[in-house]
């Protein structure tokens, strides 16, 4: 396990709510455990594609003991209460047999869905992946998860039917800010890039 990058991003959601986003560390087990309890059954199913009642200790170890290279994750927290439950997490896991490809997953607690946090988290995890030489994200998304499918498609992702009710997403990663599409999600990605350039 490597050292966590020291970068953080303090930003605002569409409704003006401030969030602090930083790399996940092993100390975040309680945040992730408690954040998981704030996911509705539907949100849990969208993320894991099966019913999950709680995260086991082994799950939490896997989700927090990461190497920041082949497995990277960012967590969003309330800057006024940074030790309280996480508001969202983005992660990628690089394919060992194809290091230019990684599986990506985004989770946002129900109270913060529809406010732009998922897009911000995807921009951060994309930035981390590009820095590691990853060129493509893949994801399996439930067909009814239209906000996530729309987000991937806005960024140039293609979708194909995988299993009944599940689509496979393949999204080439933008190497430069100039490569981003002129879309609402592309605009958010550019704003996040500017936030790190300051």
mmCIF file of C-alpha atoms in Angstrom:
data_model
loop_
_atom_site.group_PDB
_atom_site.id
_atom_site.type_symbol
_atom_site.label_atom_id
_atom_site.label_comp_id
_atom_site.label_asym_id
_atom_site.label_seq_id
_atom_site.Cartn_x
_atom_site.Cartn_y
_atom_site.Cartn_z
ATOM 1 C CA UNK A 1 0.000 0.000 0.000
ATOM 2 C CA UNK A 2 1.420 3.380 -1.026
ATOM 3 C CA UNK A 3 1.035 6.758 0.610
ATOM 4 C CA UNK A 4 -2.136 8.699 -0.122
ATOM 5 C CA UNK A 5 -1.718 11.699 -2.426
ATOM 6 C CA UNK A 6 -1.920 14.920 -0.440
ATOM 7 C CA UNK A 7 -4.240 16.634 -2.888
ATOM 8 C CA UNK A 8 -7.683 17.749 -1.783
ATOM 9 C CA UNK A 9 -10.407 19.705 -3.514
ATOM 10 C CA UNK A 10 -12.826 22.066 -1.774
ATOM 11 C CA UNK A 11 -15.674 22.744 -4.175
ATOM 12 C CA UNK A 12 -19.371 23.561 -4.373
ATOM 13 C CA UNK A 13 -22.242 21.484 -5.658
ATOM 14 C CA UNK A 14 -24.900 22.927 -7.977
ATOM 15 C CA UNK A 15 -26.975 24.086 -4.999
ATOM 16 C CA UNK A 16 -24.011 25.857 -3.368
ATOM 17 C CA UNK A 17 -23.270 23.144 -0.767
ATOM 18 C CA UNK A 18 -19.530 22.908 -0.023
ATOM 19 C CA UNK A 19 -17.827 19.513 -0.137
ATOM 20 C CA UNK A 20 -14.264 18.478 0.558
ATOM 21 C CA UNK A 21 -12.933 15.671 -1.624
ATOM 22 C CA UNK A 22 -9.759 13.799 -0.746
ATOM 23 C CA UNK A 23 -8.135 10.397 -1.278
ATOM 24 C CA UNK A 24 -9.522 7.495 0.760
ATOM 25 C CA UNK A 25 -7.263 6.196 3.557
ATOM 26 C CA UNK A 26 -7.504 3.157 5.885
ATOM 27 C CA UNK A 27 -8.774 5.522 8.607
ATOM 28 C CA UNK A 28 -11.929 6.050 6.523
ATOM 29 C CA UNK A 29 -13.513 2.721 7.457
ATOM 30 C CA UNK A 30 -16.011 4.369 9.875
ATOM 31 C CA UNK A 31 -16.924 7.034 7.275
ATOM 32 C CA UNK A 32 -17.611 4.415 4.624
ATOM 33 C CA UNK A 33 -19.475 2.134 7.037
ATOM 34 C CA UNK A 34 -21.733 4.964 8.195
ATOM 35 C CA UNK A 35 -22.096 6.406 4.694
ATOM 36 C CA UNK A 36 -23.271 2.998 3.487
ATOM 37 C CA UNK A 37 -26.129 3.105 6.017
ATOM 38 C CA UNK A 38 -27.288 6.335 4.327
ATOM 39 C CA UNK A 39 -27.785 4.584 1.007
ATOM 40 C CA UNK A 40 -31.317 3.456 0.209
ATOM 41 C CA UNK A 41 -31.861 -0.150 -0.835
ATOM 42 C CA UNK A 42 -32.187 1.065 -4.426
ATOM 43 C CA UNK A 43 -28.876 2.968 -4.267
ATOM 44 C CA UNK A 44 -27.138 -0.073 -2.791
ATOM 45 C CA UNK A 45 -28.537 -2.258 -5.536
ATOM 46 C CA UNK A 46 -27.428 0.225 -8.214
ATOM 47 C CA UNK A 47 -23.894 0.131 -6.834
ATOM 48 C CA UNK A 48 -23.479 -3.586 -6.106
ATOM 49 C CA UNK A 49 -26.147 -5.046 -8.457
ATOM 50 C CA UNK A 50 -27.286 -7.336 -5.680
ATOM 51 C CA UNK A 51 -28.892 -6.820 -2.269
ATOM 52 C CA UNK A 52 -26.243 -5.798 0.289
ATOM 53 C CA UNK A 53 -27.330 -5.154 3.879
ATOM 54 C CA UNK A 54 -23.990 -4.018 5.309
ATOM 55 C CA UNK A 55 -20.292 -3.825 4.518
ATOM 56 C CA UNK A 56 -18.204 -6.513 6.208
ATOM 57 C CA UNK A 57 -14.834 -5.834 7.797
ATOM 58 C CA UNK A 58 -13.228 -7.539 4.780
ATOM 59 C CA UNK A 59 -15.203 -5.256 2.428
ATOM 60 C CA UNK A 60 -14.071 -2.177 4.339
ATOM 61 C CA UNK A 61 -10.443 -3.347 4.296
ATOM 62 C CA UNK A 62 -10.625 -3.837 0.542
ATOM 63 C CA UNK A 63 -12.287 -0.453 -0.021
ATOM 64 C CA UNK A 64 -9.865 1.539 2.161
ATOM 65 C CA UNK A 65 -6.488 -0.244 1.942
ATOM 66 C CA UNK A 66 -5.617 0.865 -1.574
ATOM 67 C CA UNK A 67 -2.305 1.444 -3.352
ATOM 68 C CA UNK A 68 -3.306 4.738 -5.091
ATOM 69 C CA UNK A 69 -1.954 3.385 -8.389
ATOM 70 C CA UNK A 70 -3.819 0.264 -9.508
ATOM 71 C CA UNK A 71 -6.644 0.946 -7.032
ATOM 72 C CA UNK A 72 -7.544 4.575 -6.364
ATOM 73 C CA UNK A 73 -10.494 6.133 -4.540
ATOM 74 C CA UNK A 74 -11.686 9.616 -3.594
ATOM 75 C CA UNK A 75 -14.192 10.340 -0.818
ATOM 76 C CA UNK A 76 -16.396 13.425 -0.474
ATOM 77 C CA UNK A 77 -17.113 14.744 3.021
ATOM 78 C CA UNK A 78 -18.747 17.759 4.625
ATOM 79 C CA UNK A 79 -15.868 20.209 5.301
ATOM 80 C CA UNK A 80 -17.635 21.362 8.479
ATOM 81 C CA UNK A 81 -17.818 17.766 9.772
ATOM 82 C CA UNK A 82 -14.999 15.852 8.026
ATOM 83 C CA UNK A 83 -15.233 12.906 10.440
ATOM 84 C CA UNK A 84 -18.919 12.344 9.716
ATOM 85 C CA UNK A 85 -20.176 9.861 7.103
ATOM 86 C CA UNK A 86 -18.851 10.091 3.585
ATOM 87 C CA UNK A 87 -21.158 11.722 1.039
ATOM 88 C CA UNK A 88 -19.800 9.880 -1.963
ATOM 89 C CA UNK A 89 -16.926 7.782 -3.270
ATOM 90 C CA UNK A 90 -15.369 7.316 -6.696
ATOM 91 C CA UNK A 91 -12.911 4.523 -7.368
ATOM 92 C CA UNK A 92 -11.144 2.739 -10.145
ATOM 93 C CA UNK A 93 -9.466 -0.653 -10.163
ATOM 94 C CA UNK A 94 -6.991 -1.246 -12.966
ATOM 95 C CA UNK A 95 -7.224 -4.480 -14.949
ATOM 96 C CA UNK A 96 -4.070 -6.540 -14.238
ATOM 97 C CA UNK A 97 -4.211 -8.122 -17.716
ATOM 98 C CA UNK A 98 -4.753 -4.751 -19.472
ATOM 99 C CA UNK A 99 -3.247 -1.848 -17.486
ATOM 100 C CA UNK A 100 -4.656 0.756 -19.878
ATOM 101 C CA UNK A 101 -8.196 -0.174 -18.749
ATOM 102 C CA UNK A 102 -9.821 0.220 -15.325
ATOM 103 C CA UNK A 103 -13.253 -0.468 -13.906
ATOM 104 C CA UNK A 104 -14.829 2.640 -12.395
ATOM 105 C CA UNK A 105 -17.599 2.990 -9.796
ATOM 106 C CA UNK A 106 -19.300 6.040 -8.304
ATOM 107 C CA UNK A 107 -21.512 6.024 -5.196
ATOM 108 C CA UNK A 108 -23.341 9.061 -3.793
ATOM 109 C CA UNK A 109 -25.542 8.985 -0.675
ATOM 110 C CA UNK A 110 -29.212 9.621 -1.399
ATOM 111 C CA UNK A 111 -29.247 13.039 0.307
ATOM 112 C CA UNK A 112 -26.645 14.331 -2.178
ATOM 113 C CA UNK A 113 -27.845 12.689 -5.392
ATOM 114 C CA UNK A 114 -28.895 14.957 -8.260
ATOM 115 C CA UNK A 115 -26.665 17.808 -7.079
ATOM 116 C CA UNK A 116 -23.615 17.238 -9.289
ATOM 117 C CA UNK A 117 -21.447 15.339 -6.817
ATOM 118 C CA UNK A 118 -21.236 12.229 -9.012
ATOM 119 C CA UNK A 119 -19.890 14.299 -11.915
ATOM 120 C CA UNK A 120 -17.264 15.961 -9.709
ATOM 121 C CA UNK A 121 -16.191 12.593 -8.300
ATOM 122 C CA UNK A 122 -15.947 11.108 -11.801
ATOM 123 C CA UNK A 123 -13.768 14.030 -12.892
ATOM 124 C CA UNK A 124 -11.364 13.450 -9.991
ATOM 125 C CA UNK A 125 -11.084 9.710 -10.507
ATOM 126 C CA UNK A 126 -10.590 10.303 -14.249
ATOM 127 C CA UNK A 127 -7.756 12.730 -13.504
ATOM 128 C CA UNK A 128 -6.086 10.146 -11.230
ATOM 129 C CA UNK A 129 -6.465 7.408 -13.846
ATOM 130 C CA UNK A 130 -4.955 9.515 -16.634
ATOM 131 C CA UNK A 131 -1.962 10.256 -14.380
ATOM 132 C CA UNK A 132 -1.418 6.471 -14.112
ATOM 133 C CA UNK A 133 -1.573 5.918 -17.872
ATOM 134 C CA UNK A 134 -5.096 4.484 -17.899
ATOM 135 C CA UNK A 135 -6.858 5.237 -21.181
ATOM 136 C CA UNK A 136 -10.326 3.710 -20.803
ATOM 137 C CA UNK A 137 -12.886 3.285 -18.037
ATOM 138 C CA UNK A 138 -15.378 0.432 -18.136
ATOM 139 C CA UNK A 139 -18.411 -0.002 -15.922
ATOM 140 C CA UNK A 140 -21.484 -2.183 -15.624
ATOM 141 C CA UNK A 141 -24.551 -0.053 -14.986
ATOM 142 C CA UNK A 142 -28.180 -0.997 -14.432
ATOM 143 C CA UNK A 143 -30.376 0.179 -17.306
ATOM 144 C CA UNK A 144 -32.624 2.086 -14.903
ATOM 145 C CA UNK A 145 -29.655 4.107 -13.603
ATOM 146 C CA UNK A 146 -30.287 6.779 -16.217
ATOM 147 C CA UNK A 147 -28.378 9.612 -14.471
ATOM 148 C CA UNK A 148 -25.139 7.589 -14.515
ATOM 149 C CA UNK A 149 -25.660 6.397 -18.091
ATOM 150 C CA UNK A 150 -26.330 9.975 -19.228
ATOM 151 C CA UNK A 151 -23.164 11.154 -17.473
ATOM 152 C CA UNK A 152 -20.977 8.548 -19.179
ATOM 153 C CA UNK A 153 -22.555 9.280 -22.569
ATOM 154 C CA UNK A 154 -22.058 13.045 -22.151
ATOM 155 C CA UNK A 155 -18.355 12.302 -21.777
ATOM 156 C CA UNK A 156 -18.135 10.168 -24.909
ATOM 157 C CA UNK A 157 -18.885 6.791 -23.355
ATOM 158 C CA UNK A 158 -20.553 4.063 -25.389
ATOM 159 C CA UNK A 159 -23.095 1.649 -23.967
ATOM 160 C CA UNK A 160 -23.939 -1.890 -25.054
ATOM 161 C CA UNK A 161 -26.402 -4.349 -23.578
ATOM 162 C CA UNK A 162 -24.491 -6.818 -21.413
ATOM 163 C CA UNK A 163 -26.857 -8.938 -19.318
ATOM 164 C CA UNK A 164 -30.615 -8.466 -19.041
ATOM 165 C CA UNK A 165 -31.128 -5.090 -17.374
ATOM 166 C CA UNK A 166 -27.384 -4.278 -17.350
ATOM 167 C CA UNK A 167 -25.352 -2.265 -19.831
ATOM 168 C CA UNK A 168 -21.598 -2.262 -20.322
ATOM 169 C CA UNK A 169 -20.098 1.216 -20.554
ATOM 170 C CA UNK A 170 -16.769 1.984 -22.216
ATOM 171 C CA UNK A 171 -15.481 5.540 -21.831
ATOM 172 C CA UNK A 172 -12.203 6.722 -23.390
ATOM 173 C CA UNK A 173 -10.496 9.097 -20.955
ATOM 174 C CA UNK A 174 -9.654 12.644 -22.058
ATOM 175 C CA UNK A 175 -5.870 13.121 -22.023
ATOM 176 C CA UNK A 176 -6.101 16.925 -21.918
ATOM 177 C CA UNK A 177 -8.677 19.485 -20.835
ATOM 178 C CA UNK A 178 -8.959 20.503 -24.506
ATOM 179 C CA UNK A 179 -10.201 16.986 -25.317
ATOM 180 C CA UNK A 180 -13.280 17.332 -23.103
ATOM 181 C CA UNK A 181 -16.652 17.549 -24.853
ATOM 182 C CA UNK A 182 -18.673 20.749 -24.813
ATOM 183 C CA UNK A 183 -21.333 19.336 -22.492
ATOM 184 C CA UNK A 184 -22.484 20.052 -18.922
ATOM 185 C CA UNK A 185 -20.258 17.231 -17.628
ATOM 186 C CA UNK A 186 -17.330 18.468 -19.734
ATOM 187 C CA UNK A 187 -17.754 21.910 -18.165
ATOM 188 C CA UNK A 188 -17.587 20.402 -14.644
ATOM 189 C CA UNK A 189 -14.441 18.453 -15.590
ATOM 190 C CA UNK A 190 -12.806 21.701 -16.791
ATOM 191 C CA UNK A 191 -13.772 23.503 -13.565
ATOM 192 C CA UNK A 192 -12.247 20.705 -11.466
ATOM 193 C CA UNK A 193 -9.051 20.836 -13.542
ATOM 194 C CA UNK A 194 -8.858 24.598 -12.930
ATOM 195 C CA UNK A 195 -9.356 23.981 -9.193
ATOM 196 C CA UNK A 196 -6.211 21.838 -9.129
ATOM 197 C CA UNK A 197 -4.256 24.298 -11.287
ATOM 198 C CA UNK A 198 -4.620 27.101 -8.726
#
